[in-house]
PDB file of C-alpha atoms in Angstrom:
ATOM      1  CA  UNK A   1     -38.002 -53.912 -30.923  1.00 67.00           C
ATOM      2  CA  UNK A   2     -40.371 -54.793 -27.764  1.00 70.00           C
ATOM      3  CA  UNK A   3     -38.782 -54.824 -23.790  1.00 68.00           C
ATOM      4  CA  UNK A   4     -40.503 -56.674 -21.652  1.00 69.00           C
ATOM      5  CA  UNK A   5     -40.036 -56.947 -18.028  1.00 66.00           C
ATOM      6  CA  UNK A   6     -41.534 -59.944 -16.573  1.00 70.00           C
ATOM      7  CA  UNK A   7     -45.213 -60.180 -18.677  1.00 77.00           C
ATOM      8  CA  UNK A   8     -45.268 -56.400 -18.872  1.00 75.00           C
ATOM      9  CA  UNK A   9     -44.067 -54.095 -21.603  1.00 77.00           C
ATOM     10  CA  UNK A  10     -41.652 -50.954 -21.305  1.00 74.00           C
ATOM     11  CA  UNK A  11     -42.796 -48.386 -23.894  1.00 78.00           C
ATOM     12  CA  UNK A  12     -40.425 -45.402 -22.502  1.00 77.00           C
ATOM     13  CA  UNK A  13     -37.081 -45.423 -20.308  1.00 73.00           C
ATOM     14  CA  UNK A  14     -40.019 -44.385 -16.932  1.00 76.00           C
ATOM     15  CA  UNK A  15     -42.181 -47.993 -17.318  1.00 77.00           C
ATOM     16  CA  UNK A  16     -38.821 -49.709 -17.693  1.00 72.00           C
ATOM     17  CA  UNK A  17     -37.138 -47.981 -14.528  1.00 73.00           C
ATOM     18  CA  UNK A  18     -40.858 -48.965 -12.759  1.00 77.00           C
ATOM     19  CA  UNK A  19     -41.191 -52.531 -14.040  1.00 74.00           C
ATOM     20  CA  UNK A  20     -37.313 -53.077 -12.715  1.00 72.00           C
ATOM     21  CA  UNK A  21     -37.536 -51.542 -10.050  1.00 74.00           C
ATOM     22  CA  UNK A  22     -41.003 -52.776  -8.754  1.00 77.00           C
ATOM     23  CA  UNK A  23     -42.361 -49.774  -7.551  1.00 83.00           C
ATOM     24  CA  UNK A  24     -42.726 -45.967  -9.412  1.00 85.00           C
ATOM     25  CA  UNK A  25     -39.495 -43.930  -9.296  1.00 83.00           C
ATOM     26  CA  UNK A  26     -41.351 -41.212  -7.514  1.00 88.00           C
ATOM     27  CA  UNK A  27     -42.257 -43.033  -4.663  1.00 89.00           C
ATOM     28  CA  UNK A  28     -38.452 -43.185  -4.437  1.00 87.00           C
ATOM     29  CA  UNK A  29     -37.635 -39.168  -5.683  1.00 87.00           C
ATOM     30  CA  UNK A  30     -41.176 -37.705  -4.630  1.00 92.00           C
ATOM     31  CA  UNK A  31     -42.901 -35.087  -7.153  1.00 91.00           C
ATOM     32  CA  UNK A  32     -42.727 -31.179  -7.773  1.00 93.00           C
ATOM     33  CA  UNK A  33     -45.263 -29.344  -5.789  1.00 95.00           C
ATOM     34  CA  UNK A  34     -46.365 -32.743  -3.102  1.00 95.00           C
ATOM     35  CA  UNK A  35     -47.846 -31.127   0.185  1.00 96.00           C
ATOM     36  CA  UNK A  36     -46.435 -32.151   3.563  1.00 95.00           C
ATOM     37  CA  UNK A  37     -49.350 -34.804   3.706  1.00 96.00           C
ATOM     38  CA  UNK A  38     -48.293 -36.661   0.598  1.00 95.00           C
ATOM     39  CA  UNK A  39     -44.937 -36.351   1.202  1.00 95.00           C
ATOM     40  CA  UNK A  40     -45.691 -38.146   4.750  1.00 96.00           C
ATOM     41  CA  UNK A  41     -47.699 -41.026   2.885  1.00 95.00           C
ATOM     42  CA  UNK A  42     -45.041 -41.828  -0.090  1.00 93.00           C
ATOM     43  CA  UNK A  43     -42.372 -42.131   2.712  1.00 94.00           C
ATOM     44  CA  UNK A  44     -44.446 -44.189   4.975  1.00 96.00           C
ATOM     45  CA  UNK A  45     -45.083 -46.442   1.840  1.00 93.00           C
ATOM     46  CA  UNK A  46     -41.484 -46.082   1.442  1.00 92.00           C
ATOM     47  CA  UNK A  47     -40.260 -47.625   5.045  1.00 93.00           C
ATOM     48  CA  UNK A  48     -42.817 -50.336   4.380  1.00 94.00           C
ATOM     49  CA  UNK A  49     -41.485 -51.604   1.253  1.00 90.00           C
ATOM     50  CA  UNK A  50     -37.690 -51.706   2.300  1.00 91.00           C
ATOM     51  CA  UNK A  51     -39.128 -53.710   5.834  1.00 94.00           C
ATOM     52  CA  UNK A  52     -40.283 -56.065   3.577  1.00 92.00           C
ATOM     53  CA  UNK A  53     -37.723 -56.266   1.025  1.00 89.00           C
ATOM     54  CA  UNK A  54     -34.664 -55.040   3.246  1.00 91.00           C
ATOM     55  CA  UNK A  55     -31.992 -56.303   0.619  1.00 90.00           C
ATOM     56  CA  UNK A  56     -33.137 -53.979  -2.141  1.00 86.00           C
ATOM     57  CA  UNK A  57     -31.120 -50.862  -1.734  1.00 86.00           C
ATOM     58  CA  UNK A  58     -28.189 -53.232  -2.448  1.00 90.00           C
ATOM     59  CA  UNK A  59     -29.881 -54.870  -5.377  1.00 86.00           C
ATOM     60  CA  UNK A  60     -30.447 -51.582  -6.683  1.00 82.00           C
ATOM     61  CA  UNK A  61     -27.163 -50.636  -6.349  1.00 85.00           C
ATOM     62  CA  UNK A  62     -25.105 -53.447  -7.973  1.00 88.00           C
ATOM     63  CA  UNK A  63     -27.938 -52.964 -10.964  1.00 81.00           C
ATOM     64  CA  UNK A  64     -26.991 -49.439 -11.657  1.00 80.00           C
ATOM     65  CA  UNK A  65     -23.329 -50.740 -11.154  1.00 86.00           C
ATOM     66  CA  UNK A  66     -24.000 -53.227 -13.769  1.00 86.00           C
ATOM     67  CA  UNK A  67     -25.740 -50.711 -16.249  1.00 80.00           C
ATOM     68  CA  UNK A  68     -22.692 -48.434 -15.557  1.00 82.00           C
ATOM     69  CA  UNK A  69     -19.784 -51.117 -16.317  1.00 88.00           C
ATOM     70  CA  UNK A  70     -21.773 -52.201 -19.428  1.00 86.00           C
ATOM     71  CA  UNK A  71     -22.852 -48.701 -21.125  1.00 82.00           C
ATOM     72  CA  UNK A  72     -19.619 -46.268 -20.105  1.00 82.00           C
ATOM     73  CA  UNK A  73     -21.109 -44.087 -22.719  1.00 83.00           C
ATOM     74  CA  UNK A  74     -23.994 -42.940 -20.447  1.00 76.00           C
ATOM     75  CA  UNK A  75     -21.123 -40.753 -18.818  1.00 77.00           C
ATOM     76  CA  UNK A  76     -19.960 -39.442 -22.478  1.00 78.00           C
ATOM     77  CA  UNK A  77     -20.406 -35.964 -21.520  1.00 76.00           C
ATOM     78  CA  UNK A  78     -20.635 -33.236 -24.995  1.00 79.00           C
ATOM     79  CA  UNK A  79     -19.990 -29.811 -24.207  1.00 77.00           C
ATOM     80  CA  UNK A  80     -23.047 -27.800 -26.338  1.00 78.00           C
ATOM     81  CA  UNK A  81     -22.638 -24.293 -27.154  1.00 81.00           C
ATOM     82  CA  UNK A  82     -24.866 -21.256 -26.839  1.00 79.00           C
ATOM     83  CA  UNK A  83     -26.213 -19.728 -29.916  1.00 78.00           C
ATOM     84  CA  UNK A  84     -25.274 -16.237 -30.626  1.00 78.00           C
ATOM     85  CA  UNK A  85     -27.782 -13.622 -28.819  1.00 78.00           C
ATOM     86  CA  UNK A  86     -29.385 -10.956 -31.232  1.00 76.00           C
ATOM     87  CA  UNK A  87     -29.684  -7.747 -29.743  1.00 72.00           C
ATOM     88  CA  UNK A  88     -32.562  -5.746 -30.630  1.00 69.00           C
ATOM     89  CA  UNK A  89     -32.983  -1.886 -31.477  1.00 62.00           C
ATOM     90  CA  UNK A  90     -34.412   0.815 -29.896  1.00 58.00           C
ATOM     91  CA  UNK A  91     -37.032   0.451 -32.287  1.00 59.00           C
ATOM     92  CA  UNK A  92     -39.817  -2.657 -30.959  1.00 60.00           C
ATOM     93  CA  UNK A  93     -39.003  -5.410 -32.672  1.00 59.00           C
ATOM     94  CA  UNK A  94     -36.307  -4.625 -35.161  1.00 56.00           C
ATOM     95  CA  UNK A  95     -32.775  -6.698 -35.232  1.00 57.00           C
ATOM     96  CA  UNK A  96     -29.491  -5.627 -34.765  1.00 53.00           C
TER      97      UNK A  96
END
């Protein structure tokens, strides 16, 4: 089964989030290891986009409430257990 947002296709969950959102996710979160100077640009991208499109923190918001009312499931939370440690031996490499 294909999704398709508009004309474009989502392949994994990060082009669908993009192509609904209209704009990459980190330009939103920001990326691991960003210097002060890109940091500085992505926001200043940032405040542009929501002067031009000052309704979509609310848009956003009533989507994810949407997604939330119709997939409660996302919030199914499993508890996973820890497998069993071995201990090792004095001896290098030898198993309890």
């Amino acid at each position: 089964m294909r999704t398709y947002i508009g004309r474009q296709q989502a392949i994994s969950p990060e082009d669908f989030t993009e192509l609904a959102l209209g704009t990459p996710v980190e330009l939103w979160l920001g990326v691991e290891g960003e210097t002060d100077e890109e940091r500085a640009a992505r926001e200043d991208a940032a405040r542009d986009i929501l002067a031009e499109s000052p309704n979509l923190p609310d848009d956003l918001i009533r989507m994810a409430a949407v997604v939330i009312e119709e997939n409660p499931d996302l919030f199914d939370v499993i508890p996973l257990t820890r497998p069993a440690r071995r201990r090792r031996s004095a001896r290098k490499g030898v198993a309890a």
